[in-house]
XYZ file of C-alpha atoms in Angstrom:
201
model
C 96.261 85.832 142.877
C 94.945 83.018 140.584
C 97.319 80.520 141.324
C 96.359 77.272 143.228
C 98.196 74.640 144.836
C 99.430 71.474 142.946
C 97.329 68.221 144.365
C 99.103 65.623 145.938
C 99.168 62.383 144.020
C 100.115 58.927 145.201
C 103.159 59.114 142.808
C 104.236 62.742 144.210
C 103.401 63.072 147.960
C 104.054 66.427 148.954
C 104.868 67.830 152.631
C 104.400 71.532 151.668
C 101.858 72.795 148.661
C 103.649 73.853 145.523
C 101.712 76.623 143.595
C 101.265 76.670 139.699
C 102.111 80.246 138.832
C 99.610 82.688 137.077
C 100.308 83.058 133.320
C 102.038 86.364 134.103
C 103.925 85.051 137.178
C 103.314 85.748 140.850
C 102.972 89.564 141.905
C 104.690 91.379 145.019
C 101.499 91.063 147.129
C 101.078 87.369 146.791
C 104.184 86.778 148.928
C 101.794 88.032 151.892
C 99.109 85.614 151.190
C 100.335 82.414 149.654
C 99.931 79.889 152.705
C 103.020 77.722 153.962
C 105.627 79.665 152.087
C 109.070 78.818 153.359
C 110.733 81.797 155.266
C 112.365 84.303 153.408
C 110.799 83.588 149.990
C 111.705 86.192 147.225
C 109.899 87.240 144.130
C 112.399 87.894 141.187
C 111.009 88.354 137.678
C 107.664 86.898 138.801
C 108.986 83.665 140.243
C 109.428 82.213 143.632
C 112.972 81.799 144.902
C 113.510 79.771 147.810
C 116.500 79.888 150.444
C 118.703 77.154 150.992
C 120.175 76.115 154.299
C 122.338 79.075 155.634
C 126.051 78.723 156.379
C 127.767 80.130 159.367
C 129.691 82.735 157.110
C 126.542 84.209 155.829
C 125.046 84.240 159.241
C 128.093 85.761 161.252
C 128.973 88.229 158.307
C 125.114 89.571 158.723
C 125.722 89.896 162.427
C 128.989 91.929 162.106
C 127.405 94.166 159.659
C 124.078 94.726 161.229
C 125.735 95.510 164.666
C 128.221 97.695 162.798
C 125.737 99.665 161.131
C 123.591 100.050 164.156
C 126.513 101.238 166.031
C 127.329 103.989 163.472
C 123.963 104.807 162.070
C 122.376 108.407 162.567
C 118.993 108.543 164.166
C 117.319 109.532 160.876
C 117.815 105.754 159.741
C 117.015 102.130 160.836
C 118.945 98.842 160.072
C 117.075 95.819 159.282
C 117.924 92.227 158.211
C 116.104 89.865 155.772
C 113.050 92.059 154.874
C 111.690 92.329 151.468
C 111.650 95.249 149.284
C 108.708 95.830 146.570
C 110.553 97.114 143.647
C 107.633 96.756 141.190
C 104.601 94.305 140.799
C 106.917 91.239 139.655
C 110.037 91.982 141.948
C 110.096 91.656 145.586
C 113.585 90.545 146.516
C 115.028 90.280 150.157
C 118.365 91.929 150.910
C 120.325 90.248 153.518
C 120.847 93.657 155.146
C 118.643 96.836 154.643
C 119.291 100.627 155.833
C 116.248 102.401 155.442
C 114.760 105.919 156.427
C 113.522 106.065 159.961
C 110.020 107.342 158.792
C 109.536 104.187 156.500
C 109.306 102.019 159.652
C 105.438 101.808 160.138
C 105.183 99.127 162.817
C 105.742 95.634 164.025
C 103.543 93.863 161.752
C 105.405 95.671 158.559
C 106.579 92.949 155.960
C 108.178 95.107 153.171
C 109.674 98.428 152.295
C 109.372 100.649 149.117
C 112.630 101.472 147.082
C 112.526 105.133 147.834
C 112.897 103.996 151.565
C 116.053 102.279 151.302
C 119.259 103.964 151.544
C 121.545 100.690 151.269
C 121.032 96.922 150.205
C 123.594 94.541 150.971
C 123.646 91.146 149.624
C 125.982 88.176 151.103
C 126.815 85.865 148.196
C 125.913 82.314 148.722
C 126.920 79.278 146.400
C 123.273 78.838 145.372
C 122.778 82.552 144.699
C 125.830 83.869 142.844
C 123.968 84.961 139.844
C 121.130 86.651 141.396
C 123.451 88.343 144.138
C 126.164 89.392 141.559
C 123.989 90.270 138.553
C 120.286 90.397 138.677
C 119.719 91.688 142.119
C 121.989 94.799 141.889
C 120.607 95.265 138.334
C 117.003 95.608 140.042
C 118.209 97.862 142.823
C 119.900 100.060 140.621
C 116.961 100.535 138.258
C 114.796 101.325 141.368
C 116.945 103.951 142.423
C 118.468 102.572 145.513
C 121.529 104.828 146.169
C 124.017 102.525 147.702
C 124.728 98.726 147.327
C 127.086 96.106 148.872
C 128.155 92.797 147.711
C 129.827 90.740 150.285
C 132.156 87.908 149.033
C 133.389 84.780 151.046
C 137.354 85.422 150.484
C 139.084 82.439 152.421
C 136.300 82.392 155.199
C 136.768 86.406 155.837
C 134.127 88.679 154.343
C 135.226 91.097 151.540
C 132.881 93.969 150.805
C 132.557 95.382 147.566
C 131.043 98.801 147.684
C 128.840 100.545 144.866
C 127.420 103.744 144.534
C 124.453 104.615 141.957
C 125.225 106.494 138.843
C 121.790 108.345 138.480
C 122.527 109.190 135.108
C 122.913 105.353 133.711
C 120.822 103.701 136.676
C 123.803 101.495 137.370
C 126.218 100.826 140.073
C 129.913 102.104 139.985
C 132.286 100.117 142.225
C 133.955 102.568 144.699
C 135.981 100.297 146.853
C 136.934 96.730 147.893
C 137.220 96.050 151.679
C 138.846 93.284 153.229
C 139.602 93.531 157.104
C 138.160 97.008 157.946
C 135.140 98.636 156.178
C 135.593 102.406 156.693
C 133.293 104.774 154.827
C 131.862 108.191 154.909
C 128.874 107.575 152.705
C 126.030 107.028 153.187
C 127.197 107.843 156.671
C 130.366 107.494 158.638
C 130.876 103.600 158.993
C 133.771 101.873 160.482
C 133.214 98.051 161.006
C 135.984 95.549 161.720
C 135.266 92.363 159.431
C 137.850 90.332 161.240
C 134.918 90.093 164.106
C 133.589 87.016 162.297
C 136.558 85.150 163.458
C 135.609 85.919 167.223
C 131.820 85.234 167.071
């Protein structure tokens, strides 16, 4: 990494260092070495993306999905939340929920996965990330060959899950269903999740 922190000045005191990006942007491996990055920083198109304060909707939705996926997942996969995926040298997004192949889990110090490891990526749309979650990140996941993608929207404070499958010929996602109160699927494995559970948490 060739970037360095911007110096503090009397006019612009800083609590946390801000880094000037290299000419070609940051690279995926930089996320593991830049000191004092905020938690859950992503790399999209070579730029650092920081997470805004989280809403109850997003956190509870992730809880329901993670618990439901772990309850129904076969032993050949593992469910993770908020871990990055290194898609290429300039792309390292952090899906809200991931289903990965069990053999891809290498230990407790692991910080990211490869796209070939990922079976399902899930994004819970937030007001500050609508364009990324609805357009750019699904495009990146599809181009990387991740076979399944879910986009979760806040519909009257209840999660609505839009389910997509990869068209391998076009490297793009096709919508296969929109699920409101119950998420019942047979791919990538048998899944049955009560989405209304967010009301009881």
